Coordinates of N, CA and C in Angstrom, one line a residue:
X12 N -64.2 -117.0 -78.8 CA -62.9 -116.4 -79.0 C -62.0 -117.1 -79.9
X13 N -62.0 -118.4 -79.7 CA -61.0 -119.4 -80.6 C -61.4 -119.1 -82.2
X14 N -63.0 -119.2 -82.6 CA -62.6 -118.7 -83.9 C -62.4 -117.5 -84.3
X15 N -62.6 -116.2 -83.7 CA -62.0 -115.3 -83.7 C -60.4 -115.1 -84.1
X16 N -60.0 -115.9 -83.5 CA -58.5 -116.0 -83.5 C -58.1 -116.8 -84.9
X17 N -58.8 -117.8 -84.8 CA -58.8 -118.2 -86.6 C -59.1 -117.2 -87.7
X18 N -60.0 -116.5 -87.7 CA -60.3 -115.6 -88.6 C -59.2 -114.8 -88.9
X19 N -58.5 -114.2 -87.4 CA -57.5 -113.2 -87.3 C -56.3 -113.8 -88.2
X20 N -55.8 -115.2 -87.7 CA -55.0 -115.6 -88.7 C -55.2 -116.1 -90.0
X21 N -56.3 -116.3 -90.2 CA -56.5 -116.5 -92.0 C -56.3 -115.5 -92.6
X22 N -56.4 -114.3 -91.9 CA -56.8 -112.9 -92.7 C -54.9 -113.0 -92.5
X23 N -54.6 -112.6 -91.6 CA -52.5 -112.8 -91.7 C -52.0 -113.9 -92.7
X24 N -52.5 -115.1 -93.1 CA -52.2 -115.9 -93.7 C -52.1 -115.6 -95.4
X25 N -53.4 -114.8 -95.2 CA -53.9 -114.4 -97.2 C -52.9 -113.3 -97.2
X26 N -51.8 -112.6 -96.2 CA -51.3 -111.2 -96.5 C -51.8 -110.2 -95.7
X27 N -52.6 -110.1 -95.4 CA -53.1 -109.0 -94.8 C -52.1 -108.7 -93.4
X28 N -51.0 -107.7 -93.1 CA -50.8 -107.5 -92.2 C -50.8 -106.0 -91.5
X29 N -51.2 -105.5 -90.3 CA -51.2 -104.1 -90.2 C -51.3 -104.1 -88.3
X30 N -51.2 -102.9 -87.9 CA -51.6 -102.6 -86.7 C -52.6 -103.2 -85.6
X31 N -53.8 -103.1 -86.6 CA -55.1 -103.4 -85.8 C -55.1 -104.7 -86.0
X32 N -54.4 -105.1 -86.7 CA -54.8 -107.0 -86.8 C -54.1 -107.4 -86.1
X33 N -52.5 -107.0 -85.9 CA -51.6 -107.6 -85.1 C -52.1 -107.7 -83.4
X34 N -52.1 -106.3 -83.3 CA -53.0 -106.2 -82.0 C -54.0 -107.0 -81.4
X35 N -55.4 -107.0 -82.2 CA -56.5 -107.6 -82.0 C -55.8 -109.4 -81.8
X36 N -54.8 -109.9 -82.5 CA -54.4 -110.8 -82.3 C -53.7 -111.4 -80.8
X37 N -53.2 -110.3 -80.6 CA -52.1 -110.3 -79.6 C -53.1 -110.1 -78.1
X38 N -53.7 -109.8 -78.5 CA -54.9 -109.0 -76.8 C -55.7 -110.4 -77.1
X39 N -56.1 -111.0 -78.1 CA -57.1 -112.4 -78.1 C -56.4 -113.3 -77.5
X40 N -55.0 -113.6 -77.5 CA -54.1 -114.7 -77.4 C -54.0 -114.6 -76.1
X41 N -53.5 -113.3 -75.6 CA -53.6 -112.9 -74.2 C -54.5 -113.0 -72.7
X42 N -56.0 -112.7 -73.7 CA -56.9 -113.4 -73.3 C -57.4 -115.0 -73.1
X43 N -56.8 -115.5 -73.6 CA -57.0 -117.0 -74.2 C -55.5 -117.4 -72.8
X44 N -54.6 -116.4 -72.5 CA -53.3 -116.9 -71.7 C -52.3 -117.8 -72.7
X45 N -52.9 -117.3 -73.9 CA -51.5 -118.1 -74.7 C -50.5 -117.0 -75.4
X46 N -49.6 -117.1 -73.7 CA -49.0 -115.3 -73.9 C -47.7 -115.2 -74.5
X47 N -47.4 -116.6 -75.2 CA -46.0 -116.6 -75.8 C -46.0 -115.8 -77.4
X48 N -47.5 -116.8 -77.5 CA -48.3 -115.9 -79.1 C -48.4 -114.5 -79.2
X49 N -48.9 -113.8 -78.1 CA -49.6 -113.0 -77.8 C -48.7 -111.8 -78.0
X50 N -47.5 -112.1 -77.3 CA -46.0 -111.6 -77.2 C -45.5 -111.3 -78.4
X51 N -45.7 -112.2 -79.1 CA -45.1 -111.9 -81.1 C -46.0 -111.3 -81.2
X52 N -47.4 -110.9 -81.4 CA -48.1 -110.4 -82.2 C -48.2 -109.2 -81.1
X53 N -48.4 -109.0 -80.4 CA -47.9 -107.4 -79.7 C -46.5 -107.1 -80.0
X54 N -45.5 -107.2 -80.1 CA -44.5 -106.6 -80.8 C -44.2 -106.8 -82.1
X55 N -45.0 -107.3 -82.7 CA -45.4 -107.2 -84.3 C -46.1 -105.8 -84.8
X56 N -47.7 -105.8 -84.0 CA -48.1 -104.4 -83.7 C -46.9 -103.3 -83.1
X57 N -46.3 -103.2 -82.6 CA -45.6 -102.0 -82.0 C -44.6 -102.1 -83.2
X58 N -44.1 -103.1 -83.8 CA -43.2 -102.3 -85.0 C -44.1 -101.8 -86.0
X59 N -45.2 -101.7 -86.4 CA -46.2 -101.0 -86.7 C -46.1 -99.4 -86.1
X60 N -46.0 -99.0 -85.0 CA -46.4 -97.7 -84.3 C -46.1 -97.9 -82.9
X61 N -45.1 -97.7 -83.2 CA -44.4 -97.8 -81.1 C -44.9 -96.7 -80.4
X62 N -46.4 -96.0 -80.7 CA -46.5 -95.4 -80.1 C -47.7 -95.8 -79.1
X63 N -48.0 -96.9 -79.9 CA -49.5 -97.1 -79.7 C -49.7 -97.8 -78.2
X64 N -50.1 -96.6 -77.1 CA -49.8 -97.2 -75.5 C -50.6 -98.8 -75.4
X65 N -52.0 -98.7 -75.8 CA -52.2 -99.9 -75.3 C -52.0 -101.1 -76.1
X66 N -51.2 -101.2 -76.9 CA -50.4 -102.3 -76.8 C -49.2 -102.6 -76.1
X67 N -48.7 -101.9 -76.0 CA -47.3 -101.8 -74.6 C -48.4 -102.3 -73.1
X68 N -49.6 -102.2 -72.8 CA -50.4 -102.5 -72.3 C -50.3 -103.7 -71.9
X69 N -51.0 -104.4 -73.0 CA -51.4 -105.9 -73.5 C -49.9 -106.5 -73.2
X70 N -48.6 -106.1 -73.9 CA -47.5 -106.7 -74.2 C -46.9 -106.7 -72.1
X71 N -46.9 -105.7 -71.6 CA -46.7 -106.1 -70.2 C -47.2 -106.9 -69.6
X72 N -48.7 -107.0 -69.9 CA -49.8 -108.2 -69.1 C -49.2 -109.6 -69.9
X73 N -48.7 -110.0 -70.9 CA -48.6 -111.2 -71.4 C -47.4 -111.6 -71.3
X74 N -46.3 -110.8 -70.7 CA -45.0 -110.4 -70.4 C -45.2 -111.3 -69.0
X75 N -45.9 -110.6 -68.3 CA -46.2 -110.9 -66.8 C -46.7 -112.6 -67.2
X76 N -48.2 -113.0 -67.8 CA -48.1 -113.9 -67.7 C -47.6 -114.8 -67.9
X77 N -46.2 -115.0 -68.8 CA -44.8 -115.4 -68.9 C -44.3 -116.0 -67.6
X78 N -44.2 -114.5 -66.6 CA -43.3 -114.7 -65.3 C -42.2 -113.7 -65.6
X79 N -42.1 -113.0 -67.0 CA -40.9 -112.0 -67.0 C -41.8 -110.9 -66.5
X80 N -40.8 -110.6 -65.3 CA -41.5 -108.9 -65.1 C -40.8 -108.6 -65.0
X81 N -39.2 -108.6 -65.7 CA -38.2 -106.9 -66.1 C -39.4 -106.9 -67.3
X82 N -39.6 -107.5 -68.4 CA -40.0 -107.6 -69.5 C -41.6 -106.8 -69.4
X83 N -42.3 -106.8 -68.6 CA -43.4 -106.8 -68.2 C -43.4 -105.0 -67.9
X84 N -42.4 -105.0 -67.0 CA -41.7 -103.2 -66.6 C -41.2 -102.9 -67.6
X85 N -40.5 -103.3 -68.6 CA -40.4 -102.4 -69.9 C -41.2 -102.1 -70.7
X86 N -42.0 -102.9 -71.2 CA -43.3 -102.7 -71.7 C -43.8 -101.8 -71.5
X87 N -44.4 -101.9 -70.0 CA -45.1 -100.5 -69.3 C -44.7 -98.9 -69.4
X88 N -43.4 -99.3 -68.9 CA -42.3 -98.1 -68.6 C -42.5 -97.3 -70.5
X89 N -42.4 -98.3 -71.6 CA -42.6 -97.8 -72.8 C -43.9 -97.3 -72.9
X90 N -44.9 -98.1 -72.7 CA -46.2 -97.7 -73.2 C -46.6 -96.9 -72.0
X91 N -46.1 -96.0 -70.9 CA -46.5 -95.1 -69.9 C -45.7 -93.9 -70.4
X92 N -44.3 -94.2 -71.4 CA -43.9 -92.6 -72.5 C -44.5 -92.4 -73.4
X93 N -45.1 -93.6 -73.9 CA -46.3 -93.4 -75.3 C -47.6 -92.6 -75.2
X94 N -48.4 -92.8 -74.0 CA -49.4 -92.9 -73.6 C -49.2 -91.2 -73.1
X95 N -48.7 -90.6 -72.2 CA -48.0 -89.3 -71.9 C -47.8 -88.9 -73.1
X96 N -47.3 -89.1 -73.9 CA -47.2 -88.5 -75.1 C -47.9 -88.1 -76.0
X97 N -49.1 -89.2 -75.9 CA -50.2 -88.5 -76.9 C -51.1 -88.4 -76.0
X98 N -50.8 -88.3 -74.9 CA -52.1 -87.8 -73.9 C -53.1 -88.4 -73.7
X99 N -53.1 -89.6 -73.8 CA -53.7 -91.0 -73.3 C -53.8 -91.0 -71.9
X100 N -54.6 -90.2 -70.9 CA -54.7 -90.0 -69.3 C -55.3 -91.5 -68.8
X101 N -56.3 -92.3 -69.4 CA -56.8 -93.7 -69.4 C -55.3 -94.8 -68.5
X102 N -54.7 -94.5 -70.2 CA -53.6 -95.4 -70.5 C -52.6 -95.3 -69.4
X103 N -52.3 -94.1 -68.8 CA -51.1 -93.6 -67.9 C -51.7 -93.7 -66.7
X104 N -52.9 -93.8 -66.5 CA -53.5 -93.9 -64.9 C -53.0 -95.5 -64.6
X105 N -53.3 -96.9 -65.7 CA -53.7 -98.3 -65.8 C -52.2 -98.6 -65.3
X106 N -51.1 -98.4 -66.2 CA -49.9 -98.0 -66.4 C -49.2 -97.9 -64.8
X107 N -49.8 -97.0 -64.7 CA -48.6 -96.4 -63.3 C -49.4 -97.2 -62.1
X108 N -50.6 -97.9 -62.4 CA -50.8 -99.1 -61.7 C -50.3 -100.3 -61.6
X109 N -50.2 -100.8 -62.5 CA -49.5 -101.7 -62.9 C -48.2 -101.6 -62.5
X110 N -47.2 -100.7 -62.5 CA -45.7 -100.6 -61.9 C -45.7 -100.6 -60.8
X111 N -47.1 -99.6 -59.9 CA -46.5 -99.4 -58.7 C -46.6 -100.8 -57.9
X112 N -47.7 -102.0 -58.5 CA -48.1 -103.3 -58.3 C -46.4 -104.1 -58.2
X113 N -45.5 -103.5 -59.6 CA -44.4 -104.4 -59.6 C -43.6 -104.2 -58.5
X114 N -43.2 -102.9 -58.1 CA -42.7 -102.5 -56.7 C -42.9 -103.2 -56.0
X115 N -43.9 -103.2 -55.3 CA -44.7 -103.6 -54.1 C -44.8 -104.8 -54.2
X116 N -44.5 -105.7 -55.1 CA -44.1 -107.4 -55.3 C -42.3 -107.9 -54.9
X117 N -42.4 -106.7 -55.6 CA -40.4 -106.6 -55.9 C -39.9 -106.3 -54.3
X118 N -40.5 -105.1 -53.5 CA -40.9 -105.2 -52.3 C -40.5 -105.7 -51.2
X119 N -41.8 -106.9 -51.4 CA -41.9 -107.5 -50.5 C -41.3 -109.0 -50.3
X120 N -41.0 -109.3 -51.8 CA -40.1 -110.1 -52.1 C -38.8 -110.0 -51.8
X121 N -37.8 -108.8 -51.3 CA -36.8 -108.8 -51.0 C -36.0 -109.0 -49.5

């Protein structure tokens, strides 16, 4: 995965910047738990196409593993009107899991 992630940023380094790179970036970093990176390069990709649900995905999970979960519920809450929108049923099932998960923390915590 680590050189993967090298690769990704050589290719950003020579110029190359776009949707699928930013992303692929942002979901590697995420994976890796290095969710501060992860977080720039997911909202790097979404100024690319704020539509694109599963990165609003990725950006709530790396959000979360921050410890921000307003940030984490915005995300979602965005990428669950994205996803509805272009009719992403996948994306909006994952989605409305993930929130109903924040509730039920938010919850039980109070």
């Amino acid at each position: 995965m680590e050189g993967m992630i090298e690769r990704l940023e050589a290719m950003l380094a020579k110029g190359t910047d776009n949707l699928l790179l930013r992303f692929s970036l942002g979901k590697a970093y995420a994976e890796q738990e290095r969710f501060a990176e992860a977080c720039a390069h997911l909202r790097a990709a979404l100024a690319f196409d704020p539509t694109y649900s599963v990165a609003w995905k990725w950006l709530g999970n790396a959000c979360l593993g921050l410890n921000d979960k307003p940030g984490a519920r915005a995300a979602w809450e965005s990428g669950l009107a994205a996803a509805q929108a272009r009719g992403d049923q996948q994306v909006v099932k994952e989605l409305q899991v993930f929130i109903k998960r924040l509730d039920k923390e938010a919850a039980a915590g109070a």
